[in-house]
CSV table of C-alpha atoms in Angstrom, one decimal:
chain,number,residue,atom,x,y,z
A,1,UNK,CA,54.2,108.7,91.2
A,2,UNK,CA,51.9,107.9,88.3
A,3,UNK,CA,51.9,111.5,87.1
A,4,UNK,CA,52.6,112.0,83.4
A,5,UNK,CA,55.5,114.0,82.3
A,6,UNK,CA,55.1,116.5,79.5
A,7,UNK,CA,57.7,117.8,77.2
A,8,UNK,CA,58.6,120.5,76.4
A,9,UNK,CA,57.6,122.5,79.5
A,10,UNK,CA,57.3,125.6,77.3
A,11,UNK,CA,57.1,126.1,73.5
A,12,UNK,CA,57.0,129.3,71.5
A,13,UNK,CA,56.2,129.2,67.7
A,14,UNK,CA,55.1,131.6,65.0
A,15,UNK,CA,51.5,131.7,64.0
A,16,UNK,CA,50.8,129.3,61.2
A,17,UNK,CA,53.4,126.8,62.3
A,18,UNK,CA,52.6,123.4,63.8
A,19,UNK,CA,53.0,122.7,67.5
A,20,UNK,CA,53.9,119.3,68.9
A,21,UNK,CA,53.9,118.4,72.6
A,22,UNK,CA,54.6,115.0,74.2
A,23,UNK,CA,53.4,113.1,77.2
A,24,UNK,CA,54.9,110.0,78.9
A,25,UNK,CA,53.4,107.9,81.6
A,26,UNK,CA,54.4,104.9,83.7
A,27,UNK,CA,51.7,102.3,83.9
A,28,UNK,CA,49.0,100.8,81.6
A,29,UNK,CA,46.0,103.0,80.9
A,30,UNK,CA,42.4,102.8,79.8
A,31,UNK,CA,42.6,106.0,77.9
A,32,UNK,CA,44.6,109.2,77.7
A,33,UNK,CA,43.0,112.7,77.4
A,34,UNK,CA,44.3,116.1,76.5
A,35,UNK,CA,43.0,119.3,78.0
A,36,UNK,CA,43.7,123.0,77.4
A,37,UNK,CA,43.8,125.7,80.1
A,38,UNK,CA,43.8,129.4,79.3
A,39,UNK,CA,45.5,131.6,81.8
A,40,UNK,CA,43.5,131.8,85.1
A,41,UNK,CA,40.7,129.5,83.8
A,42,UNK,CA,39.4,126.0,84.2
A,43,UNK,CA,40.5,123.2,81.9
A,44,UNK,CA,38.7,122.3,78.7
A,45,UNK,CA,38.6,118.8,77.3
A,46,UNK,CA,40.1,118.5,73.8
A,47,UNK,CA,40.3,114.9,72.8
A,48,UNK,CA,40.3,111.4,74.2
A,49,UNK,CA,42.2,108.4,72.8
A,50,UNK,CA,41.6,104.9,74.1
A,51,UNK,CA,44.4,102.4,74.7
A,52,UNK,CA,43.4,100.3,71.6
A,53,UNK,CA,43.7,103.4,69.4
A,54,UNK,CA,46.8,104.7,67.8
A,55,UNK,CA,45.7,108.0,66.3
A,56,UNK,CA,42.8,110.3,66.5
A,57,UNK,CA,41.9,113.6,64.8
A,58,UNK,CA,39.7,116.5,65.8
A,59,UNK,CA,39.8,119.6,63.6
A,60,UNK,CA,43.3,120.9,63.7
A,61,UNK,CA,44.3,118.5,66.5
A,62,UNK,CA,46.0,115.1,66.0
A,63,UNK,CA,46.8,112.8,68.9
A,64,UNK,CA,48.9,109.7,68.7
A,65,UNK,CA,49.3,107.0,71.4
A,66,UNK,CA,52.1,104.4,71.6
A,67,UNK,CA,51.3,102.1,74.4
A,68,UNK,CA,54.5,100.1,74.0
A,69,UNK,CA,56.5,103.3,74.7
A,70,UNK,CA,53.9,104.6,77.1
A,71,UNK,CA,53.8,108.0,75.3
A,72,UNK,CA,51.4,110.2,73.5
A,73,UNK,CA,51.8,113.3,71.4
A,74,UNK,CA,49.4,116.2,70.6
A,75,UNK,CA,49.9,118.0,67.3
A,76,UNK,CA,48.2,121.4,66.6
A,77,UNK,CA,48.4,122.3,62.9
A,78,UNK,CA,48.3,125.8,61.5
A,79,UNK,CA,48.5,127.4,64.9
A,80,UNK,CA,46.6,130.6,65.8
A,81,UNK,CA,47.1,133.2,68.4
A,82,UNK,CA,44.0,131.8,70.2
A,83,UNK,CA,45.9,128.5,70.7
A,84,UNK,CA,48.1,130.2,73.3
A,85,UNK,CA,47.4,128.2,76.5
A,86,UNK,CA,48.7,125.4,78.7
A,87,UNK,CA,48.1,121.9,77.5
A,88,UNK,CA,47.8,118.9,79.8
A,89,UNK,CA,47.7,115.2,79.2
A,90,UNK,CA,45.7,113.1,81.7
A,91,UNK,CA,45.8,109.4,82.1
A,92,UNK,CA,42.8,107.3,83.0
A,93,UNK,CA,43.6,104.0,84.8
A,94,UNK,CA,40.0,103.0,85.1
A,95,UNK,CA,39.7,104.0,88.8
A,96,UNK,CA,37.3,106.9,88.5
A,97,UNK,CA,40.3,109.4,88.6
A,98,UNK,CA,42.5,111.2,86.1
A,99,UNK,CA,46.2,111.8,86.7
A,100,UNK,CA,47.4,115.0,85.1
A,101,UNK,CA,50.8,115.7,83.6
A,102,UNK,CA,52.8,118.8,84.4
A,103,UNK,CA,51.7,120.7,81.3
A,104,UNK,CA,53.2,122.4,78.3
A,105,UNK,CA,52.9,126.2,78.1
A,106,UNK,CA,52.3,127.1,74.4
A,107,UNK,CA,52.8,130.6,73.1
A,108,UNK,CA,51.8,131.5,69.6
A,109,UNK,CA,53.7,134.6,68.3
A,110,UNK,CA,51.5,136.6,65.9
B,1,UNK,CA,23.0,121.3,79.2
B,2,UNK,CA,25.3,120.8,82.1
B,3,UNK,CA,27.0,123.7,83.9
B,4,UNK,CA,29.3,123.8,86.9
B,5,UNK,CA,29.6,126.8,89.2
B,6,UNK,CA,32.3,127.6,91.7
B,7,UNK,CA,32.5,130.5,94.1
B,8,UNK,CA,34.0,132.7,95.1
B,9,UNK,CA,36.2,133.5,92.1
B,10,UNK,CA,38.9,135.0,94.3
B,11,UNK,CA,39.5,134.9,98.0
B,12,UNK,CA,42.2,136.5,100.3
B,13,UNK,CA,42.2,135.0,103.8
B,14,UNK,CA,44.5,135.4,106.8
B,15,UNK,CA,46.5,132.4,108.1
B,16,UNK,CA,44.5,130.5,110.7
B,17,UNK,CA,41.1,131.5,109.3
B,18,UNK,CA,38.5,128.9,108.1
B,19,UNK,CA,37.7,128.2,104.5
B,20,UNK,CA,34.7,127.1,102.6
B,21,UNK,CA,34.6,126.8,98.8
B,22,UNK,CA,31.5,125.6,97.1
B,23,UNK,CA,30.9,123.8,93.8
B,24,UNK,CA,27.6,123.0,92.3
B,25,UNK,CA,26.7,121.2,89.1
B,26,UNK,CA,23.5,121.6,87.1
B,27,UNK,CA,21.9,119.4,84.4
B,28,UNK,CA,23.2,116.0,85.5
B,29,UNK,CA,22.5,113.4,88.2
B,30,UNK,CA,24.8,111.4,90.3
B,31,UNK,CA,28.0,112.8,88.9
B,32,UNK,CA,31.5,112.0,90.2
B,33,UNK,CA,32.9,115.2,91.7
B,34,UNK,CA,36.5,116.2,92.1
B,35,UNK,CA,38.6,118.9,93.9
B,36,UNK,CA,42.0,119.8,92.5
B,37,UNK,CA,44.6,122.3,93.5
B,38,UNK,CA,47.0,123.9,91.1
B,39,UNK,CA,50.1,125.8,92.2
B,40,UNK,CA,51.3,128.6,90.0
B,41,UNK,CA,52.6,127.3,86.7
B,42,UNK,CA,52.2,123.7,87.7
B,43,UNK,CA,50.0,120.7,87.0
B,44,UNK,CA,46.9,119.6,88.9
B,45,UNK,CA,46.9,117.8,92.2
B,46,UNK,CA,43.8,115.7,93.0
B,47,UNK,CA,42.7,116.5,96.5
B,48,UNK,CA,39.4,114.7,96.9
B,49,UNK,CA,36.8,112.9,94.8
B,50,UNK,CA,33.3,111.7,95.4
B,51,UNK,CA,31.2,109.0,93.6
B,52,UNK,CA,28.1,109.7,95.6
B,53,UNK,CA,26.4,111.6,98.5
B,54,UNK,CA,28.5,111.3,101.7
B,55,UNK,CA,31.2,109.3,99.9
B,56,UNK,CA,34.6,111.2,100.0
B,57,UNK,CA,38.0,109.8,99.0
B,58,UNK,CA,41.0,111.8,100.1
B,59,UNK,CA,44.1,111.6,97.9
B,60,UNK,CA,46.6,113.6,99.9
B,61,UNK,CA,46.8,114.0,103.7
B,62,UNK,CA,46.5,117.7,104.4
B,63,UNK,CA,44.8,120.6,106.1
B,64,UNK,CA,41.7,120.3,104.0
B,65,UNK,CA,38.5,118.3,104.1
B,66,UNK,CA,35.6,117.8,101.6
B,67,UNK,CA,31.9,117.1,102.0
B,68,UNK,CA,29.1,116.3,99.6
B,69,UNK,CA,25.8,117.1,101.4
B,70,UNK,CA,23.7,116.9,98.2
B,71,UNK,CA,24.0,115.0,94.9
B,72,UNK,CA,25.3,118.0,92.9
B,73,UNK,CA,27.1,120.0,95.7
B,74,UNK,CA,30.7,119.6,96.7
B,75,UNK,CA,32.3,121.7,99.4
B,76,UNK,CA,36.0,122.1,100.3
B,77,UNK,CA,36.8,123.3,103.8
B,78,UNK,CA,39.5,124.0,106.3
B,79,UNK,CA,39.3,124.9,109.9
B,80,UNK,CA,42.6,126.8,109.9
B,81,UNK,CA,44.3,127.9,106.7
B,82,UNK,CA,48.1,127.6,106.2
B,83,UNK,CA,50.2,129.7,103.9
B,84,UNK,CA,50.8,126.6,101.9
B,85,UNK,CA,47.1,126.3,101.1
B,86,UNK,CA,47.4,129.2,98.6
B,87,UNK,CA,46.7,128.2,95.1
B,88,UNK,CA,44.1,127.8,92.4
B,89,UNK,CA,41.3,125.4,93.3
B,90,UNK,CA,39.4,123.6,90.6
B,91,UNK,CA,36.2,121.6,90.9
B,92,UNK,CA,35.3,119.1,88.1
B,93,UNK,CA,32.5,116.6,87.4
B,94,UNK,CA,32.3,113.5,85.4
B,95,UNK,CA,29.1,111.8,84.1
B,96,UNK,CA,28.8,108.4,82.4
B,97,UNK,CA,31.7,109.0,80.1
B,98,UNK,CA,35.4,109.4,81.0
B,99,UNK,CA,35.7,113.1,80.4
B,100,UNK,CA,35.9,115.6,83.2
B,101,UNK,CA,34.3,119.0,83.0
B,102,UNK,CA,35.9,121.8,85.0
B,103,UNK,CA,34.6,124.9,86.8
B,104,UNK,CA,36.1,128.3,86.5
B,105,UNK,CA,38.2,127.9,89.6
B,106,UNK,CA,38.8,129.8,92.8
B,107,UNK,CA,42.1,131.6,93.4
B,108,UNK,CA,43.0,131.5,97.1
B,109,UNK,CA,45.7,133.7,98.6
B,110,UNK,CA,46.5,133.0,102.3
B,111,UNK,CA,48.5,135.9,103.9
C-alpha cells in the first residue's frame, strides 16, 4: 500500500507546548499536504509542501520534508486548546488522487 | 466562493436496504470529485473519484457505486447495504490546484 504512516498515533500535551507529528511514505511524490479534522467533521487543508521544498511555514505551523528519507513532520508551536483535532498527511503522486495517512490524534490539555 | 454540500448528515439504515448519498459543489466548474469512507478512529479510504461527467474511477471493489449525472453533483449508492458499509462518508472536490476541499460528511449506521 502507498498509504502514509503517521506517528505518533496519539499525542497529549499541555497548552502552550509545541506538538510534533511525523509522516512517512513509500514512493516518490509531487507534493505532501497536511489536513486537520475536528471530531465528526470534514477535513480542512492546512499546508502543502512540494517535493522540491524542504521547509514551509504558515502561522504557527511549520512543515518539513525530507525526500531522501521519504518523511515529513508537522510542528505546531504554542499550542492552544482549539488545536485539539486529528491531523493527517496526504501524499500526491500526480495522479489526480491523494493518499491519506492514518492520522495523529492531538489533545491539548488546558 | 466555493462551497460543498453533503446530505443527509446522519443516516440509520437496515441491512439490505438501498443507499443514496448526495454531494454538490457550488462556485466552481469541472471539479474533480471524490468519495471517501472513514472507519471510526481511522484514516480515509478513497472509494471513487471523477474527473468529469460520467467518468467514474473505482478504487476498491465493494458493495457501492458512484455516479456523476451533472458537473457538480456526485452520488454514492448501494442496492443492498451491508453491516460493513457503516462509517463516515466524506465528499471532496479539487479545482485547478492540488488541494482537496471536504464536505461536512455523512455518518451512516447500518443495523
